[in-house]
Amino acid sequence: MLKVSGLSVAYGGLQALAGVSLEVAEGEFVAIVGPNGAGKSTLMKAVAGGVSLAAGSIEYRGQDIGGLPSHARARLGIAHVPEGRKVFPSLTVLENLEMGSYRPAARRRRADGLDTVFGLFPVLRERRDQLAGSLSGGEQQMLALGRGLMAQPDLLLLDEPSQGLGPRIVEGIFEAIAAIRKSHRVTILLVEQRVVEALELCDRGYVLETGRVVLGGDRETLLADPRVQHAYLGT
Ligand SMILES: Nc1ncnc2c1ncn2[C@@H]1O[C@H](COP(=O)(O)OP(=O)(O)O)[C@@H](O)[C@H]1O
Ligand SMILES: [Mg+2]
C-alpha cells in the first residue's frame, strides 16, 4: 500500500532522513520506533505531505505521491495524527471532530464516524460541547485520534500518541489503537519512542536511528533481537 524508497529529507544543512526505505502492506500495522531526534516525525510529514523530499520516492497504492500537497494526499485516504495532538483549543470537541471529516467521502459518513469515535472514547461524547483546550492531555490525544478516524482513512499515520502522557493514560491510548485496528479495516503506521509498547502492538516494525533504518522485522523478531533488547529494553 505504501512504499517508501531511498527517502532523504534535509532541513538546511541537517539531514533528518538519509535513504529510508520501508513498506506497509494493505491492512498491516507497522511501527517505526526510535529515540528522540531519529527522524520519526519527519518521516510522517514526508508521507502526509509537510516537508519536501531531497531524494527518493513515496508510492501509495502504486501512485507516486511525493510531489502532491497534503490535502491531495488526505483525499486519497491518508490521515495524519500529528505529534503533540494539535487539536484546535478554541473549538469544541464536536467541532474538532467535524474538522476531521472534510473530505467528501467522510462527510457523507459523518454520523457513522461520530458513533465510532464516541464508542471508542465515551468521554468525548460527554464532553462534545466543551472546548478542546480544556481537555486533559490524554483526552486531547483521544480527540486527535478521533479526528483522524473521522476522515475514514485507509492509511492512518500516528505520530507518538504517548508523548507527554503518564503510563496509565498511555496504556489506555494504546488499547484504543489496538481496538481501532480490530474493528476497522484501516492500515496503521505508528511511530513511537516507547519502543516495547509499540512493538508489542504491531505486526511488523522498523528501528530508526539518526535518519536511517537500522533494523526491520516482525514483532517477535524485533522484540527478541539482542540490539533492541540492549538498547531499548535495558537487558
Ligand atoms: N523544522 C525543523 N527545522 C530544523 N530541524 C528540524 C526540524 N524538524 C526536525 N528537525 C531536526 O531533524 C531531526 C529529526 O527530527 P524529528 O523528525 O522531529 O525526530 P523524531 O520525531 O524522531 O524525534 C532532529 O535532529 C531535529 O532537530
Ligand atoms: Mg517526533
XYZ file of C-alpha atoms and ligand atoms in Angstrom:
263
model
C 0.000 0.000 0.000
C 2.804 2.354 0.970
C 6.291 2.095 -0.430
C 8.992 4.497 0.668
C 12.237 4.168 -1.284
C 15.562 5.834 -0.621
C 13.891 8.749 1.111
C 16.057 11.646 2.234
C 14.862 14.863 3.848
C 17.048 17.745 4.977
C 16.410 20.880 6.999
C 19.004 23.295 5.718
C 22.283 21.512 6.312
C 20.828 18.941 8.687
C 19.940 15.611 7.128
C 16.959 14.280 9.078
C 16.355 11.193 6.891
C 19.076 9.509 4.862
C 17.944 6.890 2.395
C 14.994 5.400 4.266
C 13.167 2.522 2.584
C 10.181 0.717 4.018
C 6.888 -0.838 3.024
C 3.463 -1.157 4.558
C 1.004 -3.670 3.135
C -2.753 -3.119 2.995
C -4.267 -3.942 6.396
C -0.944 -4.124 8.176
C 0.030 -2.427 11.427
C 3.619 -1.248 11.182
C 5.520 0.521 13.949
C 8.628 2.621 13.499
C 10.477 3.002 16.745
C 13.495 5.026 17.673
C 14.829 7.647 20.021
C 14.095 11.336 20.091
C 15.532 13.072 17.034
C 15.738 9.890 14.946
C 13.566 11.404 12.209
C 10.242 9.744 13.051
C 8.107 12.868 12.752
C 9.955 13.917 9.617
C 9.076 10.558 8.076
C 5.399 11.012 8.956
C 5.416 14.516 7.493
C 7.089 13.236 4.354
C 4.289 10.695 3.880
C 1.477 13.109 4.796
C 2.957 15.965 2.787
C 4.536 18.548 5.042
C 8.180 18.510 4.069
C 9.792 18.291 0.658
C 11.906 15.329 -0.330
C 15.594 15.768 -1.081
C 15.761 12.314 -2.651
C 13.744 9.134 -3.002
C 10.097 8.414 -3.631
C 6.841 7.673 -1.843
C 4.305 5.449 -3.541
C 0.773 4.997 -2.260
C -1.314 2.314 -3.925
C 1.041 2.429 -6.873
C 0.842 6.208 -7.294
C 3.852 8.462 -6.759
C 2.559 10.928 -4.160
C 5.875 12.544 -3.210
C 5.009 15.783 -5.014
C 1.338 16.074 -4.003
C 0.183 18.693 -1.497
C -1.063 17.357 1.820
C -4.762 17.972 1.079
C -4.482 15.838 -2.049
C -2.942 13.026 -0.015
C -5.724 13.372 2.550
C -8.231 12.987 -0.264
C -6.534 9.742 -1.236
C -7.285 8.395 2.243
C -4.165 9.239 4.226
C -4.843 10.721 7.685
C -2.062 12.158 9.816
C -2.472 12.390 13.584
C 0.459 14.694 14.308
C 2.859 14.778 17.183
C 1.634 16.945 20.038
C -2.012 16.303 19.019
C -2.622 19.777 17.517
C -6.289 19.961 18.398
C -7.974 23.331 17.920
C -8.174 24.568 21.521
C -10.865 27.175 20.976
C -13.198 24.849 19.102
C -15.433 22.338 20.842
C -14.780 18.610 20.842
C -17.541 18.128 18.291
C -16.213 20.904 16.042
C -12.741 19.365 16.175
C -14.165 16.003 15.158
C -16.122 17.580 12.328
C -12.898 19.169 11.060
C -11.626 15.646 10.504
C -14.429 14.754 8.112
C -13.991 17.420 5.473
C -13.255 15.104 2.589
C -16.471 14.279 0.715
C -16.281 10.522 1.302
C -16.023 11.166 5.039
C -18.635 13.924 5.178
C -21.293 11.555 3.903
C -20.481 9.163 6.742
C -20.077 11.771 9.456
C -22.809 10.341 11.696
C -21.272 6.858 11.499
C -17.881 8.347 12.194
C -19.126 10.090 15.313
C -20.758 6.872 16.546
C -17.467 5.057 16.095
C -15.402 7.709 17.850
C -17.842 8.082 20.734
C -17.976 4.291 21.054
C -14.199 4.155 21.381
C -13.936 7.212 23.621
C -17.144 7.735 25.615
C -15.557 10.675 27.442
C -15.577 12.616 24.161
C -19.333 12.167 23.895
C -19.749 13.525 27.408
C -17.555 16.494 26.547
C -18.710 17.094 22.999
C -19.673 20.726 23.667
C -16.633 21.519 25.780
C -13.695 23.466 24.321
C -10.859 21.162 23.299
C -8.360 23.378 25.106
C -9.988 22.474 28.418
C -9.409 18.719 27.991
C -6.626 16.811 29.737
C -3.631 15.656 27.690
C -4.993 12.126 27.413
C -8.399 13.376 26.327
C -6.787 15.637 23.740
C -4.934 12.617 22.371
C -8.240 10.726 22.154
C -9.671 13.711 20.307
C -6.729 13.792 17.901
C -7.170 10.069 17.198
C -10.906 10.576 16.841
C -10.393 13.416 14.398
C -8.095 11.171 12.364
C -10.740 8.443 12.284
C -13.426 10.916 11.208
C -11.581 11.155 7.885
C -12.498 7.486 7.275
C -8.867 6.906 6.336
C -7.376 3.930 4.567
C -3.940 4.709 5.984
C -3.688 6.162 9.475
C -0.378 7.805 10.425
C 0.058 8.080 14.187
C 2.905 10.232 15.447
C 3.847 9.439 19.023
C 0.434 9.277 20.641
C 2.112 8.566 24.008
C 4.020 11.844 24.083
C 3.843 13.647 27.408
C 1.283 11.277 28.909
C 1.523 9.209 32.103
C 1.884 5.414 31.903
C -1.743 4.619 32.765
C -3.094 7.031 30.184
C -0.662 5.689 27.589
C -1.915 2.179 28.233
C -5.473 3.337 27.539
C -4.430 5.084 24.326
C -2.571 2.002 23.098
C -5.588 -0.164 23.930
C -7.735 2.172 21.862
C -5.317 1.875 18.945
C -5.497 -1.912 19.218
C -9.305 -1.642 19.230
C -9.262 0.604 16.157
C -7.122 -1.972 14.444
C -9.544 -4.774 15.316
C -12.764 -3.073 14.367
C -11.666 -1.155 11.256
C -10.101 -2.092 8.014
C -7.508 0.597 8.390
C -3.804 0.285 7.761
C -1.755 1.810 10.564
C 1.726 3.300 10.554
C 2.721 4.270 14.089
C 5.927 5.996 15.123
C 6.906 5.810 18.773
C 9.656 6.410 21.235
C 8.042 3.850 23.585
C 9.761 1.045 21.806
C 8.489 -2.014 23.637
C 4.843 -0.990 23.846
C 4.765 -0.026 20.189
C 6.463 -3.213 19.041
C 4.051 -5.286 21.108
C 1.106 -3.674 19.307
C 2.328 -4.022 15.744
C 2.612 -6.812 13.175
C 5.945 -5.625 11.933
C 8.360 -2.849 12.677
C 11.474 -0.921 11.877
C 14.049 0.697 14.117
C 15.038 4.194 13.015
C 18.215 5.793 14.334
C 19.661 9.139 13.190
C 17.694 9.119 9.963
C 18.420 5.526 8.956
C 16.536 2.253 9.239
C 18.920 0.038 11.185
C 16.675 -2.959 11.714
C 13.381 -4.338 10.461
C 11.305 -7.427 11.048
C 8.161 -8.887 12.507
C 7.145 -8.229 16.094
C 8.685 -11.326 17.655
C 11.936 -10.987 15.760
C 12.401 -7.373 16.786
C 11.470 -7.914 20.419
C 13.921 -10.809 20.601
C 16.722 -9.014 18.770
C 19.742 -8.509 21.042
C 20.258 -4.982 19.723
C 16.688 -3.991 20.590
C 16.948 -5.700 23.958
C 20.211 -3.994 24.742
C 19.329 -0.509 23.539
C 15.678 -0.284 24.487
C 14.747 -2.964 26.971
C 17.673 -2.395 29.263
C 18.752 -6.028 29.262
N 11.552 22.155 11.228
C 12.793 21.745 11.501
N 13.868 22.537 11.248
C 15.126 22.123 11.502
N 15.438 20.915 12.009
C 14.415 20.088 12.294
C 13.052 20.449 12.045
N 12.260 19.419 12.422
C 13.095 18.463 12.868
N 14.381 18.856 12.794
C 15.566 18.041 13.160
O 15.515 16.846 12.400
C 15.886 15.728 13.174
C 14.750 14.721 13.206
O 13.644 15.298 13.888
P 12.246 14.573 14.046
O 11.819 14.060 12.739
O 11.346 15.523 14.734
O 12.648 13.351 15.001
P 11.743 12.465 15.998
O 10.324 12.668 15.630
O 12.228 11.078 15.805
O 12.053 12.969 17.380
C 16.265 16.278 14.539
O 17.658 16.467 14.574
C 15.535 17.587 14.600
O 16.189 18.503 15.449
Mg 8.737 13.242 16.738
